[in-house]
Coordinates of C-alpha atoms in Angstrom, one line a residue:
M277 CA 0.0 0.0 0.0
A278 CA 2.8 2.4 0.8
R279 CA 4.5 1.8 -2.6
R280 CA 1.2 2.3 -4.4
L281 CA 0.1 5.3 -2.4
P282 CA 3.3 7.1 -1.4
A283 CA 3.4 10.1 1.0
A284 CA 3.0 13.5 -0.7
S285 CA 2.2 17.1 0.3
Q286 CA -0.6 17.2 -2.3
I287 CA -2.8 14.4 -3.5
V288 CA -5.5 14.2 -6.2
F289 CA -7.6 11.1 -6.3
N290 CA -7.9 9.2 -9.6
Q291 CA -9.1 5.8 -10.7
K292 CA -5.9 4.1 -9.6
R293 CA -6.4 5.3 -6.0
I294 CA -10.1 4.7 -5.5
F295 CA -11.9 1.6 -4.2
I296 CA -15.7 1.0 -4.5
F297 CA -17.9 -1.7 -3.0
P298 CA -21.6 -2.1 -2.2
T299 CA -22.7 -1.3 1.4
G300 CA -24.9 -3.6 3.4
Y301 CA -27.9 -1.6 2.3
G302 CA -26.7 -1.9 -1.3
F303 CA -26.5 -5.7 -1.0
F304 CA -30.1 -5.8 0.4
Y305 CA -31.2 -3.5 -2.5
L306 CA -29.7 -5.9 -5.0
L307 CA -31.4 -8.9 -3.3
V308 CA -34.8 -7.2 -3.5
A309 CA -34.2 -6.4 -7.2
A310 CA -33.2 -10.0 -7.9
L311 CA -36.3 -11.4 -6.0
L312 CA -38.6 -9.0 -8.0
F313 CA -37.0 -10.2 -11.2
I314 CA -37.5 -13.9 -10.3
G315 CA -41.1 -13.1 -9.2
G316 CA -41.8 -11.2 -12.4
I317 CA -40.6 -14.2 -14.5
N318 CA -42.5 -16.7 -12.4
Y319 CA -45.8 -14.9 -12.6
E320 CA -45.2 -13.4 -16.0
N321 CA -45.8 -9.9 -14.6
N322 CA -44.3 -7.2 -16.8
L323 CA -44.8 -4.5 -14.1
I324 CA -42.7 -6.4 -11.6
L325 CA -40.1 -7.0 -14.2
A326 CA -40.0 -3.3 -15.1
L327 CA -39.6 -2.4 -11.5
S328 CA -36.6 -4.8 -11.1
F329 CA -35.0 -3.4 -14.2
L330 CA -35.5 0.1 -12.9
M331 CA -33.8 -0.8 -9.6
A332 CA -30.9 -2.4 -11.4
S333 CA -30.5 0.7 -13.6
L334 CA -30.5 3.0 -10.5
F335 CA -27.8 0.9 -9.0
L336 CA -25.6 1.2 -12.1
V337 CA -26.1 5.0 -12.1
A338 CA -25.2 5.1 -8.4
I339 CA -21.9 3.3 -9.1
L340 CA -20.9 6.1 -11.5
H341 CA -22.0 9.0 -9.3
T342 CA -20.5 7.5 -6.1
F343 CA -17.2 7.0 -7.9
R344 CA -17.2 10.5 -9.4
N345 CA -17.9 12.0 -6.0
L346 CA -14.4 11.1 -4.9
S347 CA -12.6 11.2 -8.2
A348 CA -10.6 14.4 -8.9
L349 CA -10.9 15.5 -5.2
G350 CA -7.7 17.0 -4.0
L351 CA -6.0 17.1 -0.6
R352 CA -3.0 19.1 0.5
N353 CA -1.1 20.0 3.7
G354 CA -2.3 23.0 5.8
T355 CA -0.8 24.3 9.0
A356 CA -0.1 22.4 12.2
E357 CA -0.8 23.0 15.9
S358 CA 2.0 21.4 18.0
G359 CA 1.6 20.4 21.6
F360 CA 3.2 18.6 24.6
S361 CA 3.8 14.9 24.5
G362 CA 1.0 12.9 25.9
E363 CA -1.6 15.5 24.7
E364 CA -3.1 16.1 21.2
G365 CA -1.9 18.2 18.4
A366 CA -3.9 19.0 15.2
L367 CA -3.2 19.0 11.5
E368 CA -5.0 21.1 9.0
V369 CA -6.1 19.2 5.8
V370 CA -7.2 21.4 2.9
L371 CA -9.6 19.9 0.4
F372 CA -10.0 21.5 -3.0
A373 CA -12.3 20.8 -6.0
E374 CA -11.1 22.0 -9.4
Q375 CA -13.6 20.2 -11.7
R376 CA -16.9 19.6 -9.7
A377 CA -18.5 19.6 -6.3
H378 CA -17.8 16.8 -3.9
H379 CA -20.5 16.1 -1.2
C380 CA -20.5 14.2 2.1
I381 CA -16.8 13.3 2.3
W382 CA -15.7 11.7 5.5
L383 CA -12.1 11.8 6.7
R384 CA -10.4 10.1 9.7
W385 CA -7.2 8.8 11.1
P386 CA -7.1 5.2 12.3
G387 CA -8.8 5.0 15.7
Q388 CA -10.2 8.5 15.5
D389 CA -13.8 9.7 14.9
A390 CA -14.6 10.7 11.3
Q391 CA -15.4 14.3 10.2
Q392 CA -17.6 15.2 7.3
V393 CA -17.0 18.0 4.8
S394 CA -18.4 19.0 1.4
V395 CA -16.5 21.1 -1.2
L396 CA -18.1 23.1 -4.0
A397 CA -16.6 23.3 -7.4
G398 CA -13.6 25.7 -7.6
E399 CA -13.5 26.2 -3.8
E400 CA -11.5 24.9 -0.9
E401 CA -12.5 23.7 2.6
S402 CA -10.2 23.2 5.6
L403 CA -10.6 20.5 8.2
W404 CA -8.7 20.2 11.4
L405 CA -7.9 16.6 12.6
N406 CA -6.6 15.9 16.1
L407 CA -3.4 13.9 16.2
P408 CA -2.3 12.1 19.5
L409 CA 1.2 13.0 20.5
A410 CA 2.4 9.8 22.1
S411 CA 6.1 10.6 22.2
R412 CA 8.3 13.6 22.1
G413 CA 9.7 14.8 18.7
K414 CA 8.3 14.8 15.2
V415 CA 5.0 13.0 14.9
T416 CA 4.1 12.3 11.3
A417 CA 0.6 12.1 10.0
P418 CA -0.8 8.6 9.8
R419 CA -2.6 7.2 6.8
L420 CA -5.8 9.1 6.2
K421 CA -8.9 7.3 5.1
V422 CA -11.2 9.3 2.8
E423 CA -14.7 7.8 2.3
S424 CA -18.1 8.7 0.8
R425 CA -21.5 7.0 0.3
F426 CA -23.1 9.8 -1.7
P427 CA -25.7 10.0 -3.3
L428 CA -27.9 7.0 -2.4
G429 CA -25.8 5.1 0.2
L430 CA -25.9 1.9 -1.9
L431 CA -22.1 1.9 -2.5
R432 CA -19.1 3.0 -0.5
T433 CA -16.1 4.5 -2.2
W434 CA -12.9 5.1 -0.3
S435 CA -9.2 5.8 -0.7
Y436 CA -6.2 6.3 1.5
A437 CA -3.9 9.4 1.6
T438 CA -0.6 9.7 3.3
L439 CA 0.2 13.4 3.6
D440 CA 3.8 14.5 4.2
H441 CA 2.7 16.4 7.2
Y442 CA 3.7 16.4 10.9
C443 CA 3.3 17.9 14.4
L444 CA 6.0 18.7 16.9
A445 CA 5.6 17.2 20.3
W446 CA 7.5 19.2 22.9
P447 CA 8.7 17.6 26.2
R448 CA 5.9 17.5 28.8
P449 CA 6.7 20.1 31.5
Q450 CA 7.6 18.7 34.9
E451 CA 7.7 21.0 37.9
S452 CA 10.9 21.4 39.9
A453 CA 11.5 23.6 42.9
D454 CA 15.2 24.3 41.9
C455 CA 15.9 26.2 38.8
P456 CA 18.9 24.8 36.9
A457 CA 20.0 28.2 35.8
D458 CA 23.3 29.9 35.1
G459 CA 23.8 33.2 33.5
G460 CA 26.0 35.5 31.4
K461 CA 28.0 34.8 28.3
H462 CA 29.6 31.4 28.2
N463 CA 27.5 30.3 31.2
Q464 CA 29.0 33.0 33.5
R465 CA 27.1 35.8 35.2
A466 CA 28.5 39.3 35.7
F467 CA 26.6 41.5 38.1
S468 CA 26.7 45.2 38.5
S469 CA 26.3 44.7 42.3
G470 CA 25.9 41.8 44.6
Q471 CA 22.4 43.0 45.7
P472 CA 19.3 41.4 44.3
G473 CA 17.7 43.4 41.5
N474 CA 14.7 43.1 39.2
D475 CA 16.0 42.0 35.8
E476 CA 17.1 38.3 35.7
F477 CA 15.6 35.4 37.5
Q478 CA 18.1 33.5 39.7
G479 CA 16.0 31.0 41.6
L480 CA 13.7 30.6 44.6
R481 CA 14.1 30.7 48.4
R482 CA 11.8 30.3 51.3
Y483 CA 9.6 33.3 52.1
V484 CA 10.9 35.6 54.8
P485 CA 8.6 38.1 56.5
G486 CA 9.2 41.5 54.9
D487 CA 9.7 40.2 51.3
S488 CA 7.9 42.1 48.6
L489 CA 4.6 40.5 47.8
R490 CA 5.3 41.1 44.1
K491 CA 8.2 38.7 44.2
I492 CA 6.4 35.8 45.8
D493 CA 6.0 32.7 43.6
W494 CA 2.2 32.7 43.7
K495 CA 1.9 30.1 40.9
G496 CA 4.0 27.6 42.9
Y497 CA 2.0 28.4 46.1
A498 CA -1.2 27.6 44.3
R499 CA 0.3 24.3 43.2
G500 CA 1.1 23.3 46.8
R501 CA 4.9 24.0 46.7
G502 CA 4.8 26.4 49.7
L503 CA 5.5 30.1 50.0
N504 CA 8.7 31.0 48.1
T505 CA 10.3 34.2 47.0
K506 CA 11.7 34.8 43.5
L507 CA 15.3 36.0 43.4
F508 CA 16.5 38.3 40.7
D509 CA 19.9 39.6 39.7
E510 CA 21.0 42.5 37.6
P511 CA 23.3 41.1 34.8
V512 CA 25.7 43.3 32.8
G513 CA 25.2 42.2 29.2
G514 CA 24.4 38.7 30.3
R515 CA 21.8 36.1 29.7
L516 CA 20.1 33.5 31.7
W517 CA 21.2 30.0 30.8
L518 CA 19.4 26.8 31.8
R519 CA 22.1 24.2 32.5
W520 CA 21.7 20.6 31.4
D521 CA 24.5 19.5 33.7
K522 CA 22.8 20.8 36.8
L523 CA 20.3 18.0 36.5
D524 CA 22.6 15.1 37.4
G525 CA 21.1 11.7 38.2
M526 CA 18.1 12.1 35.9
G527 CA 17.2 10.5 32.5
D528 CA 17.3 12.6 29.4
E529 CA 13.5 12.8 29.1
Q530 CA 13.1 14.0 32.7
R531 CA 15.8 16.6 32.2
L532 CA 14.1 17.9 29.1
S533 CA 10.7 18.0 30.9
I534 CA 12.2 20.1 33.8
L535 CA 14.0 22.4 31.4
C536 CA 10.8 22.8 29.4
H537 CA 8.9 23.8 32.6
W538 CA 11.5 26.4 33.5
V539 CA 11.5 27.8 29.9
L540 CA 7.8 28.4 30.3
E541 CA 8.1 29.8 33.8
L542 CA 10.8 32.3 32.8
D543 CA 9.3 33.3 29.5

């Protein structure tokens, strides 16, 4: 399947990519038409025979229209909404119809609920599909199933599309009381004075009566970490660096999660 339907940033469905098969309702419809035909021959009733021929003709016409409803429909990549690992991102799929309208098109990833959209001739429609971010890093789009039963529901036509699209899964933030920070160029801080200032975040310490209420870590207090005061320094042309090597004894994923937490806290 992957060799027949390779990944691409834009896909247009043609006869080589489309499958079609009767639905359960379609098989029942054919059974009724066959029984009417047999009954018409058995009882030599031309009206019943005409009805069976009409039903068979409608089925043949439905094959053509159901196939055409998916044929020439185009898909292409849209934008992406990234997120943290363990949550959900979202990918935008843009549907376009250059030749004719396409009605009641269903799209879904494996294991996800289907979403319906219709596209008028010469127009585009965007659809956002949620994508589970199971692990950190680049999460590529799985194979997308595109399906339709328009117009009568007698047949089901479907195809698969693998879009060259992806979401980024950032490390899941993990709270930590100690900030693994270092500052200044080349991981060294230079201070204009040894007194705490208001520019660069240095870390946290336990609250002491008399500390400014503006410097209290209220977010941490709301999360049950106790009452702490934020410490700030005045750097001279320096930066605040988060140090990987200050998180010794931890796995890589845990280090990344803690660093991600502090990036968000200090932003």
